[in-house]
Coordinates of C-alpha atoms in Angstrom, one line a residue:
X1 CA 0.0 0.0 0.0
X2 CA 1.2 3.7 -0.8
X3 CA 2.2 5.6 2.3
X4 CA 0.8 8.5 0.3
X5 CA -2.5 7.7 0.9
X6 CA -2.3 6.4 4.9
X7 CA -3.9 9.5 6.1
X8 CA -7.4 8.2 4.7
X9 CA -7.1 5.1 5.8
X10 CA -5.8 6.3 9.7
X11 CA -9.0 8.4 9.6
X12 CA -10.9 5.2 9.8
X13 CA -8.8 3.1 12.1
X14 CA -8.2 6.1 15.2
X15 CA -10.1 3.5 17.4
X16 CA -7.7 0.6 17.0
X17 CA -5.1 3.0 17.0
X18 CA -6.4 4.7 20.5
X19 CA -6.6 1.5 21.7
X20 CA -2.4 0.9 20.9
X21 CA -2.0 4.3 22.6
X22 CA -4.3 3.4 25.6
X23 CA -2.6 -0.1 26.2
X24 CA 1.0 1.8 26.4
X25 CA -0.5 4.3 28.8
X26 CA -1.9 1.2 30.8
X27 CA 1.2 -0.4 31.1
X28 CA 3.0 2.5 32.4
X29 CA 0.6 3.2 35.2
X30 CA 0.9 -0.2 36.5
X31 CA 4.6 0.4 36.5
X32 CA 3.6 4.0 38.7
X33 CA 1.5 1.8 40.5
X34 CA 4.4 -0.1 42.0
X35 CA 6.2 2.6 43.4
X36 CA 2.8 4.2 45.3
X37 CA 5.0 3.3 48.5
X38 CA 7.9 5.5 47.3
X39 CA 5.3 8.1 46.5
X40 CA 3.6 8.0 49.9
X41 CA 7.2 8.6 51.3
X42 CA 7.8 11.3 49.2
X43 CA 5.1 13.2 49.9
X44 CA 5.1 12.9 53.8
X45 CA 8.6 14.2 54.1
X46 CA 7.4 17.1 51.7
X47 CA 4.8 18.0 54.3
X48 CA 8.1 18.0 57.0
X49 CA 9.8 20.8 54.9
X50 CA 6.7 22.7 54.8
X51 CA 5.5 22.3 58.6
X52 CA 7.7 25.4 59.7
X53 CA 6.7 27.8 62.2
X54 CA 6.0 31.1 61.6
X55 CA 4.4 34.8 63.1
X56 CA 1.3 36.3 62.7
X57 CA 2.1 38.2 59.9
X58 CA 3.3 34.9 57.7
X59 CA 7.0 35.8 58.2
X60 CA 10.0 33.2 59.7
X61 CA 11.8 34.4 62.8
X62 CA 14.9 34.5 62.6
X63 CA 17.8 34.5 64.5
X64 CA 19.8 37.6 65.1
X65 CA 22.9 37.6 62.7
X66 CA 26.2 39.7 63.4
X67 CA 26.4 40.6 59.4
X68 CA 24.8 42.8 57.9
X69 CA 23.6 40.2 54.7
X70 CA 22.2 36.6 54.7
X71 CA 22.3 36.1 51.3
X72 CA 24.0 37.8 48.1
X73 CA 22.3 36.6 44.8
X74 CA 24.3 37.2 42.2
X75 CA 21.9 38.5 39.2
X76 CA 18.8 40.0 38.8
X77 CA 17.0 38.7 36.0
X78 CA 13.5 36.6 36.5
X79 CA 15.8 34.0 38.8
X80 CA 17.1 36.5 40.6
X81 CA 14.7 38.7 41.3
X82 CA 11.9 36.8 42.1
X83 CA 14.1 35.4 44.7
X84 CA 15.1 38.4 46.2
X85 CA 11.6 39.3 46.5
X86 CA 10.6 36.1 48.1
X87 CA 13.9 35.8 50.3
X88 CA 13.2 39.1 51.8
X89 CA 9.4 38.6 52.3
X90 CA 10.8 35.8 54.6
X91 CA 12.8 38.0 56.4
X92 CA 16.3 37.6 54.5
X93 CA 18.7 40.6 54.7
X94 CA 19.2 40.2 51.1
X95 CA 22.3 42.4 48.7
X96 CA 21.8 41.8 44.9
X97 CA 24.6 42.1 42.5
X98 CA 23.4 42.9 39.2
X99 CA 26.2 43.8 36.4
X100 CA 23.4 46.2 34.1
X101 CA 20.4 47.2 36.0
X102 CA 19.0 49.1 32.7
X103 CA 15.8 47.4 31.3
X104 CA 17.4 44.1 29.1
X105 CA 16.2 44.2 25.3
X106 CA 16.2 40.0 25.0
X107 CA 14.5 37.9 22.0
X108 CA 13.7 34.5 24.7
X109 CA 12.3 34.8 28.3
X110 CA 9.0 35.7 26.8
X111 CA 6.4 33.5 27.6
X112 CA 5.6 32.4 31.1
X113 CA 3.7 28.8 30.9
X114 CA 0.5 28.4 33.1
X115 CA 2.6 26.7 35.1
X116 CA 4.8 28.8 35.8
X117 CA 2.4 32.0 36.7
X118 CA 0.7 29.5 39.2
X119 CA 4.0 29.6 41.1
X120 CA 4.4 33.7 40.2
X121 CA 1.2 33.3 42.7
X122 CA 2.5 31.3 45.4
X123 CA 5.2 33.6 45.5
X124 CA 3.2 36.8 45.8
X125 CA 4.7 38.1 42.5
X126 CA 1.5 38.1 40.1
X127 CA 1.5 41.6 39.9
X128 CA 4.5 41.9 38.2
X129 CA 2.8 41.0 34.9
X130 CA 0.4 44.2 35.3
X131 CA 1.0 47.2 33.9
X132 CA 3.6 46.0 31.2
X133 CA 1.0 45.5 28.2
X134 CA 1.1 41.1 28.9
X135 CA -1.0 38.6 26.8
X136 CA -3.0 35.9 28.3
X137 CA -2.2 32.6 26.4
X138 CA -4.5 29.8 26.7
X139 CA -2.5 27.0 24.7
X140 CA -1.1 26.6 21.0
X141 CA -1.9 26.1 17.1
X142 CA 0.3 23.9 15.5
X143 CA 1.0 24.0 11.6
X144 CA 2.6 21.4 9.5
X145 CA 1.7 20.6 5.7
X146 CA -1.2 22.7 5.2
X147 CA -3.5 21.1 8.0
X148 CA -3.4 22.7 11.7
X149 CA -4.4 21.9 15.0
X150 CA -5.3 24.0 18.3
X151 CA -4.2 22.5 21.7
X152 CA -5.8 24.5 24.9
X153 CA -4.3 24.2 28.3
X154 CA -6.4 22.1 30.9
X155 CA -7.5 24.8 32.9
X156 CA -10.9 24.3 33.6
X157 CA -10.2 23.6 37.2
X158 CA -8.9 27.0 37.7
X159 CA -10.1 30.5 37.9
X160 CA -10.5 32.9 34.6
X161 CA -6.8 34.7 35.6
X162 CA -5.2 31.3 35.2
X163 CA -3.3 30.9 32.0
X164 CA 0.0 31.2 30.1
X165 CA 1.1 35.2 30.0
X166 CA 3.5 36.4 27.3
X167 CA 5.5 40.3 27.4
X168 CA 8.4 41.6 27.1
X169 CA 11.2 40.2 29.1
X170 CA 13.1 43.5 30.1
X171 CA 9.7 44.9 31.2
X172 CA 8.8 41.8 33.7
X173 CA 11.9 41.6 34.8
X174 CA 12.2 45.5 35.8
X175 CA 9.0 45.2 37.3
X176 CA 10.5 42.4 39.8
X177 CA 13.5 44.5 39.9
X178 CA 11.2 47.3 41.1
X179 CA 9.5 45.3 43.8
X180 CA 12.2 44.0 45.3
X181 CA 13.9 47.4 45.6
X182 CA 10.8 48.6 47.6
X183 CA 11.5 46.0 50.3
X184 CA 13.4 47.4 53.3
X185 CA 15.8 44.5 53.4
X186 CA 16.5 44.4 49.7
X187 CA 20.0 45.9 48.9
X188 CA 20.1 46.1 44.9
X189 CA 23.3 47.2 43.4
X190 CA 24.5 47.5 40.0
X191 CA 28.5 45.7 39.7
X192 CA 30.0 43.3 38.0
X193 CA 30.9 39.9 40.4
X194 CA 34.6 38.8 39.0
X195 CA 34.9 35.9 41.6
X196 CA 33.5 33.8 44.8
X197 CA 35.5 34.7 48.4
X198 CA 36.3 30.8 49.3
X199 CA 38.0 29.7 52.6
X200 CA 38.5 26.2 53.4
X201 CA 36.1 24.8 50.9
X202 CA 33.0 27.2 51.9
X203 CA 32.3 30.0 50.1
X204 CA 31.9 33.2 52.2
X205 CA 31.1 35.9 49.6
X206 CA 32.2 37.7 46.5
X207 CA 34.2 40.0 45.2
X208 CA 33.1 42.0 42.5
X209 CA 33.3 46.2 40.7
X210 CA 30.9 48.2 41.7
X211 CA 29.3 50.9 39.2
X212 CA 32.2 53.3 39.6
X213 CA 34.9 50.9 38.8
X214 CA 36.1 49.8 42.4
X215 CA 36.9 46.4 43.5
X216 CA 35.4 45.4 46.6
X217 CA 33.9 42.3 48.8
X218 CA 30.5 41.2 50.0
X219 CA 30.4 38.6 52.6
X220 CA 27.4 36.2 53.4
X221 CA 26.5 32.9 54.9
X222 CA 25.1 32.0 51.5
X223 CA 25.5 33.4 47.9
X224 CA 23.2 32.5 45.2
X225 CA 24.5 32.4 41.5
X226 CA 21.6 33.4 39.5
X227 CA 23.6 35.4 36.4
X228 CA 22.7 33.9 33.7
X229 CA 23.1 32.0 30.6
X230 CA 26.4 33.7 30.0
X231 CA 27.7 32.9 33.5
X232 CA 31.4 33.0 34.5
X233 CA 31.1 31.4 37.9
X234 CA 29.1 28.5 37.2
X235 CA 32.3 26.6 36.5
X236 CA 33.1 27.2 40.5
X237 CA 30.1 25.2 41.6
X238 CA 28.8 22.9 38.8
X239 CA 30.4 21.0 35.8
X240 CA 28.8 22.3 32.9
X241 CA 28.4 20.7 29.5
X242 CA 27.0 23.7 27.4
X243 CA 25.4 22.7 23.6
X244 CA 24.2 25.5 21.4
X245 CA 21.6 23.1 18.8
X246 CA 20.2 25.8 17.5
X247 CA 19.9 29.5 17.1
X248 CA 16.7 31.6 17.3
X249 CA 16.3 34.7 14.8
X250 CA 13.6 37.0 16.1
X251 CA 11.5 39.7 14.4
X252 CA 8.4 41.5 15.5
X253 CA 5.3 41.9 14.0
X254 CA 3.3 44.9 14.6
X255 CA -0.5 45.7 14.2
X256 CA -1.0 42.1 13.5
X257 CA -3.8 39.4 14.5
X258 CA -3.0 35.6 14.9
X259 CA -5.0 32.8 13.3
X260 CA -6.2 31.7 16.9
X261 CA -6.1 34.7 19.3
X262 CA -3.9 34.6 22.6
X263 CA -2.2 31.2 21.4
X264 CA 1.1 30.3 20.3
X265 CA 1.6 29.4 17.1
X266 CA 3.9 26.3 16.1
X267 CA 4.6 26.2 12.3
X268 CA 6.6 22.8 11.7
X269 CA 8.9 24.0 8.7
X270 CA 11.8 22.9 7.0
X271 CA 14.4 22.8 8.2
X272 CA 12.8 23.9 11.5
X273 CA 10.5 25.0 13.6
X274 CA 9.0 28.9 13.6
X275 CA 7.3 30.4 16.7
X276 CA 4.8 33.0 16.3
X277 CA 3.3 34.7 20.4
X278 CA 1.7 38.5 21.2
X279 CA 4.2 40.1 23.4
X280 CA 1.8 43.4 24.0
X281 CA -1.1 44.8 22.6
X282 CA -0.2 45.2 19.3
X283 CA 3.1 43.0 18.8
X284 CA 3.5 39.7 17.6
X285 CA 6.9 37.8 18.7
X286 CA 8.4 35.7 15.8
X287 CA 11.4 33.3 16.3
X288 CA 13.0 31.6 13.8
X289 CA 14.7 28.1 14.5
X290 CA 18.1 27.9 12.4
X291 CA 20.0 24.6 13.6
X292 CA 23.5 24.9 13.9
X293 CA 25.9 27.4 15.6
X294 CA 25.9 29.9 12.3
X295 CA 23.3 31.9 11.0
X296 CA 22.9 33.5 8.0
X297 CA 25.0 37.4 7.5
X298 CA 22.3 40.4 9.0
X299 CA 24.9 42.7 8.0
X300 CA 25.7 41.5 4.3
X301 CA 21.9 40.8 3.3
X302 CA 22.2 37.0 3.7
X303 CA 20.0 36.6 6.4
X304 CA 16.7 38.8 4.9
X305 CA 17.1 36.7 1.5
X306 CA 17.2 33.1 3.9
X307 CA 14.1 34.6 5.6
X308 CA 11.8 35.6 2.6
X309 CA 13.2 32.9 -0.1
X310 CA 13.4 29.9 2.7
X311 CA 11.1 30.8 5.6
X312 CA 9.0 33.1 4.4
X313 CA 7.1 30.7 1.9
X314 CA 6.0 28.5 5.1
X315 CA 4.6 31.0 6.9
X316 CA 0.4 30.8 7.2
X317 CA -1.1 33.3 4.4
X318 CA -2.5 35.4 7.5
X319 CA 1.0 36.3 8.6
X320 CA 2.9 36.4 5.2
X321 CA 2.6 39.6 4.9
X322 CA 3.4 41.5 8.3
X323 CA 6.5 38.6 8.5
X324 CA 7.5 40.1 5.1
X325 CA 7.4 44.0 6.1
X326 CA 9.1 43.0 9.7
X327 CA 12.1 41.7 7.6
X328 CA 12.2 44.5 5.2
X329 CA 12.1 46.7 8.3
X330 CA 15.5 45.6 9.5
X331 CA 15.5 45.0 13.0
X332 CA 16.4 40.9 13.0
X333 CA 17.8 39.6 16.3
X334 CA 19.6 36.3 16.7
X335 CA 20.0 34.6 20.3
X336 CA 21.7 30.9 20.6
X337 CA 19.9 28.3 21.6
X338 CA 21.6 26.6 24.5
X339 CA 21.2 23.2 26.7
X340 CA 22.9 22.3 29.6
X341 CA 21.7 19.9 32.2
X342 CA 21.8 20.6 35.9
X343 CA 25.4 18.7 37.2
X344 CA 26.0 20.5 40.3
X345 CA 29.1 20.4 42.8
X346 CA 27.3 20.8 46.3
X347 CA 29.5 23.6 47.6
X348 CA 28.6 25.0 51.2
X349 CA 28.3 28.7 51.5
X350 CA 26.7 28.4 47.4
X351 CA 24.0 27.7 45.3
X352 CA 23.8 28.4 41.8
X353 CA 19.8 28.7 40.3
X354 CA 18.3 29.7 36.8
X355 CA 19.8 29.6 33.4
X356 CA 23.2 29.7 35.0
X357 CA 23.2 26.2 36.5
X358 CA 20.1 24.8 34.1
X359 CA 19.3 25.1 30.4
X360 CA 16.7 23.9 28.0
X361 CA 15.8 24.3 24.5
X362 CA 13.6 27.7 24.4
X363 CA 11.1 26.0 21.8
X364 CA 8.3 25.0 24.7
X365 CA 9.1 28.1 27.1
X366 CA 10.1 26.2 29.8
X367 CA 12.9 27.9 31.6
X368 CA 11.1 30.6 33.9
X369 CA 8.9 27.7 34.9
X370 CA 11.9 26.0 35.8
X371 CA 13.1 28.6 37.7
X372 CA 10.4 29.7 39.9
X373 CA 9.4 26.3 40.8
X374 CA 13.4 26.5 42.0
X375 CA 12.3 29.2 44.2
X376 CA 9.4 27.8 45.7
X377 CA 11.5 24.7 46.8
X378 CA 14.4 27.0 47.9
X379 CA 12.0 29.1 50.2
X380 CA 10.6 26.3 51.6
X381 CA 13.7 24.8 52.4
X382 CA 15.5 27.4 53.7
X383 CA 12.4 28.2 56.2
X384 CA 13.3 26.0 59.0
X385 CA 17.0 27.3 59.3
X386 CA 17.2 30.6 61.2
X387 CA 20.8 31.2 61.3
X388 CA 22.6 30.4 57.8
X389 CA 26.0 30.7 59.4
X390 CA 25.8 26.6 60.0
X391 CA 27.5 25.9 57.2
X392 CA 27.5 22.2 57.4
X393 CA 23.5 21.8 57.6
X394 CA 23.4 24.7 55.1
X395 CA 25.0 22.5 52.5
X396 CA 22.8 19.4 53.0
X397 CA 19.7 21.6 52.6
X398 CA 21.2 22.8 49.1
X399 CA 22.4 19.1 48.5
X400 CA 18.7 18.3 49.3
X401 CA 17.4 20.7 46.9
X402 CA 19.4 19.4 43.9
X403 CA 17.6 16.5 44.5
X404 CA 13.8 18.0 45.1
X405 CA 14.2 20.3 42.0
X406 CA 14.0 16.8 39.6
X407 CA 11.4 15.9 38.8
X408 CA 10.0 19.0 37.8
X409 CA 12.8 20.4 36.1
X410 CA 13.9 16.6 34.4
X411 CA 10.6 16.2 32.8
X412 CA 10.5 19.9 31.7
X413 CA 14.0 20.0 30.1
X414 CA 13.6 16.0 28.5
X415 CA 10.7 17.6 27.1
X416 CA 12.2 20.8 25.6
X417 CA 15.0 18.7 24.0
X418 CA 12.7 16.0 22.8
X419 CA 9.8 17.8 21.2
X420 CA 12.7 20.1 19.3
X421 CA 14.5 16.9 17.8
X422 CA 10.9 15.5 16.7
X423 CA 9.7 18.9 15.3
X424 CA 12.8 19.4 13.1
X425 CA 12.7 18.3 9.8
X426 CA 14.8 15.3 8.7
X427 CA 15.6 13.1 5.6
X428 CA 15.4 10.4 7.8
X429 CA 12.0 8.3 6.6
X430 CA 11.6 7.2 10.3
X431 CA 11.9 10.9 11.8
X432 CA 10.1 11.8 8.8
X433 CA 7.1 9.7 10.3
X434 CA 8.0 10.3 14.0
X435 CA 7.0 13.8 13.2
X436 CA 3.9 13.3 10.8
X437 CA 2.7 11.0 14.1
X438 CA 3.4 13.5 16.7
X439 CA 1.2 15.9 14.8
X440 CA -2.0 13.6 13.9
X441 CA -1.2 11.8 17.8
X442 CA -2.4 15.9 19.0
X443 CA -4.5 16.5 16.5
X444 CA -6.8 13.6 17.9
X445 CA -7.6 16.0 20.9
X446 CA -8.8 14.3 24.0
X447 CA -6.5 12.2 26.5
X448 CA -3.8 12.3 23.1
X449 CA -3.7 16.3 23.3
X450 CA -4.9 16.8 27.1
X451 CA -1.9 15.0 28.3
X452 CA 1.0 16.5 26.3
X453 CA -0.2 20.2 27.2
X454 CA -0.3 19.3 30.2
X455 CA 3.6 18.5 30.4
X456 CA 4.4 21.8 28.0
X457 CA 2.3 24.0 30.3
X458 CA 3.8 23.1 33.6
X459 CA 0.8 22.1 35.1
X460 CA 1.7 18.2 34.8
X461 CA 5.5 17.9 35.2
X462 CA 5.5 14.2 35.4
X463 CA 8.8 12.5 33.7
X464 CA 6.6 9.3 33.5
X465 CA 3.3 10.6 31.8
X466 CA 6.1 12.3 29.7
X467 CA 7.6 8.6 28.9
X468 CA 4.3 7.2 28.3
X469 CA 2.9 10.1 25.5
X470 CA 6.5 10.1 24.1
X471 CA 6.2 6.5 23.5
X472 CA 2.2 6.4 22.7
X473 CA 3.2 8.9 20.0
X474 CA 5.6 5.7 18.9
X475 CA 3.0 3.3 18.8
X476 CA 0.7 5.6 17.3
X477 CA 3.2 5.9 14.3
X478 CA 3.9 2.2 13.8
X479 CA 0.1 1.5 14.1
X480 CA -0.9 3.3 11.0
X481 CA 2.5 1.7 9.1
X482 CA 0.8 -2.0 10.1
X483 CA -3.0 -1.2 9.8
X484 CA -4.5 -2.5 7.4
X485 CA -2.0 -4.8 5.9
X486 CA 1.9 -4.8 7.0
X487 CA 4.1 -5.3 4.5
X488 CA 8.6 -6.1 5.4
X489 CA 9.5 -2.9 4.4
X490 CA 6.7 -1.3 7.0
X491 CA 7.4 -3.0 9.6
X492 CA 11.5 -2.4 8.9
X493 CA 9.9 1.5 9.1
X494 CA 8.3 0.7 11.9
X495 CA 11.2 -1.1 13.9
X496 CA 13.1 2.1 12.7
X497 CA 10.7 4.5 14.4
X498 CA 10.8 3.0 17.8
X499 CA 14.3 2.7 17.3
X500 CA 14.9 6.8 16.6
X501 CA 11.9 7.6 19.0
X502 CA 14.4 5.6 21.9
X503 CA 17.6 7.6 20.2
X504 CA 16.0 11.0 21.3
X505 CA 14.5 10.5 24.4
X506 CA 17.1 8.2 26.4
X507 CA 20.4 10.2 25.7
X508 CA 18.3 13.1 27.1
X509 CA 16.9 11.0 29.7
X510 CA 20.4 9.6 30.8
X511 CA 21.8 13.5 31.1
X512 CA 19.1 14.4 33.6
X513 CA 19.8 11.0 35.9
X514 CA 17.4 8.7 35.3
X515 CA 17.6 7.9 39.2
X516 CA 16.9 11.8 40.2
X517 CA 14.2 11.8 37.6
X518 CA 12.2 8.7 38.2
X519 CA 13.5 7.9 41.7
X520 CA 14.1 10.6 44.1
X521 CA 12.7 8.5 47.0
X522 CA 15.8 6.2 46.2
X523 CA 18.5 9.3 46.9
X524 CA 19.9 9.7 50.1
X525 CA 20.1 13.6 50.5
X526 CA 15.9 13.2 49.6
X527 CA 16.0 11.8 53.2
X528 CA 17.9 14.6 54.5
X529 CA 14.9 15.8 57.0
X530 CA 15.2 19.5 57.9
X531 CA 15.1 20.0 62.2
X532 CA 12.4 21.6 63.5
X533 CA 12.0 24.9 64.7
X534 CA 11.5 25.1 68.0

């Protein structure tokens, strides 16, 4: 049979084919089944961390401290801001070190998943998405060969405000910047850190230039690398393994309506994908996926004639137009794309946090989620301990933390990576059908769509109903090369596709720790109980 006419045979077979998906789903939640006891564990020695006591007015007592600072957290972009801000609401003398404390002009860190504003919430930092012209998003359209698909975010459980929220980076950020600047124990300083103050294996501060050039010292029981994708201390506290798979190009749209309003769009092109989200009322953020380390010239021309001749053909109709007048207007941007899993060195006296210690691809908006779900760990960590200066205890809460974080930030990251190798095109036959599956797999809404946006939104971060779609997307490919009649060279496709399916998702599995990822329980700093506060 010709694989040019599957699609009209699928159309009649999506029951059988469901019923592959369902039988892989059903095998992996007897698997989850089996480790209910872990679980249980799990979540009783959460509810440890979190039984802390506290005053009336919801802040922890602490103890007096002779220095001046608790914590120095180097950086204040969304990382390290928003912990600044929730540090201090907890009663943390807190002194920021930010090199450039001008509004930042970046093309990424635009769109906060409704997973991710949840935890804006519990931090008490919502309103830092008001007053700077941000979009509600309420899930994605995906494009590929002429057909498209929409895929909302499960939020019916949740109120009306609940939902993605896309804006301008520099604007949120200065907005957090501005909050926690209004907080009596917030010291925010503009200077560049050069180095970590380290004595006998702890690290006691930084030194760093201030604004007018001079070279001076911060001490405090625990500093908190937050600077960045570009960091130059991370090497101090982690062993980082930096790949750049892609690079973004991004334009901006103006006066503009999407196909489906207040949802990302997804266009699966050649040779990858394009992302199209409203950054303000009447911009429209477009990023174009170039693999590789080198892009195209902006200066010689090259890039405008690889945008209209090669991308711009791709585009939907509805968009052609304003994508066309956006490149003719000049301003292109180009960001790379980098990943780098979370390998930390448990240092005491340090921590390191956001895009500094932990990258993903940007393609599914991930790494804000990432980090504020950091912070909401970190806080609750941190609020048994009322004096810092115990260095040793210090360092097996932040030992505890690397552990905690996993889950959530493995199945987030294995995501990322995963979905970008599927979504890229590929002369591959096998990859070629991986992809055609992952699109018609969504496109057959229910349980097949529900579950995915679940994962990309953040409101799901499971790695194992991440396994199990990854995989039902698998099956759902090699079903419709068997049904109706298999033929050798199908089911050689078909052995293929499992085959590349396992190529992507295991390597990216195996660099988060499949232990850490699937089985926290099983690590011994998880059982590192905080005391309690008397």
């Amino acid at each position: 049979m010709d694989v040019g006419i599957l699609p009209t045979v699928i159309q009649s077979n999506d029951y059988h084919l469901l019923l592959l998906s369902f039988f892989a789903l059903l095998l992996g939640f007897v698997f989850l089944y089996t480790l209910r006891s872990n679980v249980k564990t799990r979540h009783r020695k959460s509810k440890e961390i979190e039984q802390i006591s506290k005053n009336n007015d919801g802040l922890v007592k602490l103890a007096e401290n002779d220095g001046s600072t608790d914590v120095i957290i180097v950086g204040a972009g969304v990382a390290g801001a928003a912990l600044a801000c929730t540090l201090a609401k907890d009663g943390r003398r807190v002194h920021v070190i930010e090199r450039d404390l001008t509004e930042p002009d970046r093309i990424v860190g635009e769109l906060l998943q409704p997973g991710g504003y949840l935890k804006l919430i519990e931090l008490g930092l919502q309103d830092c998405v008001d007053g700077i012209e941000a979009q509600q998003v309420f899930g994605y359209a995906i494009y590929m060969d002429g057909k498209n698909t929409k895929l909302s975010y499960p939020l019916e459980k949740f109120e009306s405000d609940i939902s993605g929220r896309s804006f301008h980076n520099g604007r949120f950020i200065q907005r957090m910047r501005e909050k926690a600047a209004t907080l009596p124990n917030v010291k925010l300083e503009q200077g560049t850190v050069t180095s970590l103050l380290e004595k006998n294996g702890t690290v006691q501060g930084v030194c760093y230039k201030t604004k007018d050039g001079e070279v001076t010292t911060a001490y405090a029981p625990l500093t908190i690398v937050c600077d960045g994708c570009f960091s130059n201390l991370r090497r101090a506290l982690c062993k980082p393994k930096v790949e750049v798979p892609s690079c973004f190009v991004g334009l901006v749209l103006e006066n503009i309506d999407l196909p489906y309003a207040n949802h990302g769009h997804v266009i699966l092109a050649n040779p990858s994908p394009i992302l199209f989200y409203p950054i303000s009322n009447t911009e429209v953020r477009c990023l174009v996926d170039v693999p590789g380390q080198k892009v195209p010239s902006i200066s010689n021309g090259e890039m405008a004639n690889y945008l209209k001749t090669v991308v711009a053909p791709q585009i939907p109709s509805e968009l052609y137009d304003a994508f066309v007048a956006a490149v003719d207007k000049g301003n292109i941007r180009t960001m790379p794309n980098r990943s780098m899993p979370a390998d930390p060195q448990p240092t005491p006296g340090a921590l390191l946090m956001g895009d500094a210690f932990n990258m993903r691809h940007p393609l599914t908006g991930g790494g804000m989620t990432v980090a504020l779900s950091d912070i909401v760990l970190l806080r609750d960590l941190l609020r048994p301990l009322r004096n810092l200066k115990d260095a040793p205890t210090l360092c097996s809460y932040l030992e505890c933390f690397y552990t905690l974080r996993k889950p959530v930030s493995s199945t987030i990251n294995t995501l990322a990576g995963a979905l970008y190798k599927v979504f890229c095109a590929s002369p591959d036959p096998a990859r070629q059908e991986m992809r055609s599956a992952c699109f018609d797999y969504l496109s057959l809404g229910g349980m097949c769509a529900e579950g995915p946006i679940s994962l990309l939104s953040g409101l799901n971060p499971r790695p194992l109903v991440l396994f199990l779609h990854f995989f039902a997307v698998a099956i759902y490919g090699v079903g419709r090369l068997l049904i109706p009649f298999p033929s050798p060279k199908r089911l050689w496709l078909g052995a293929r596709l499992i085959s590349s399916a396992s190529g992507i998702i295991f390597p990216i599995i195996k660099s988060e720790g499949v232990r850490q990822m699937f089985f926290p329980a099983t690590v011994p700093a998880y059982y590192k109980a905080p005391p309690r506060v008397a």
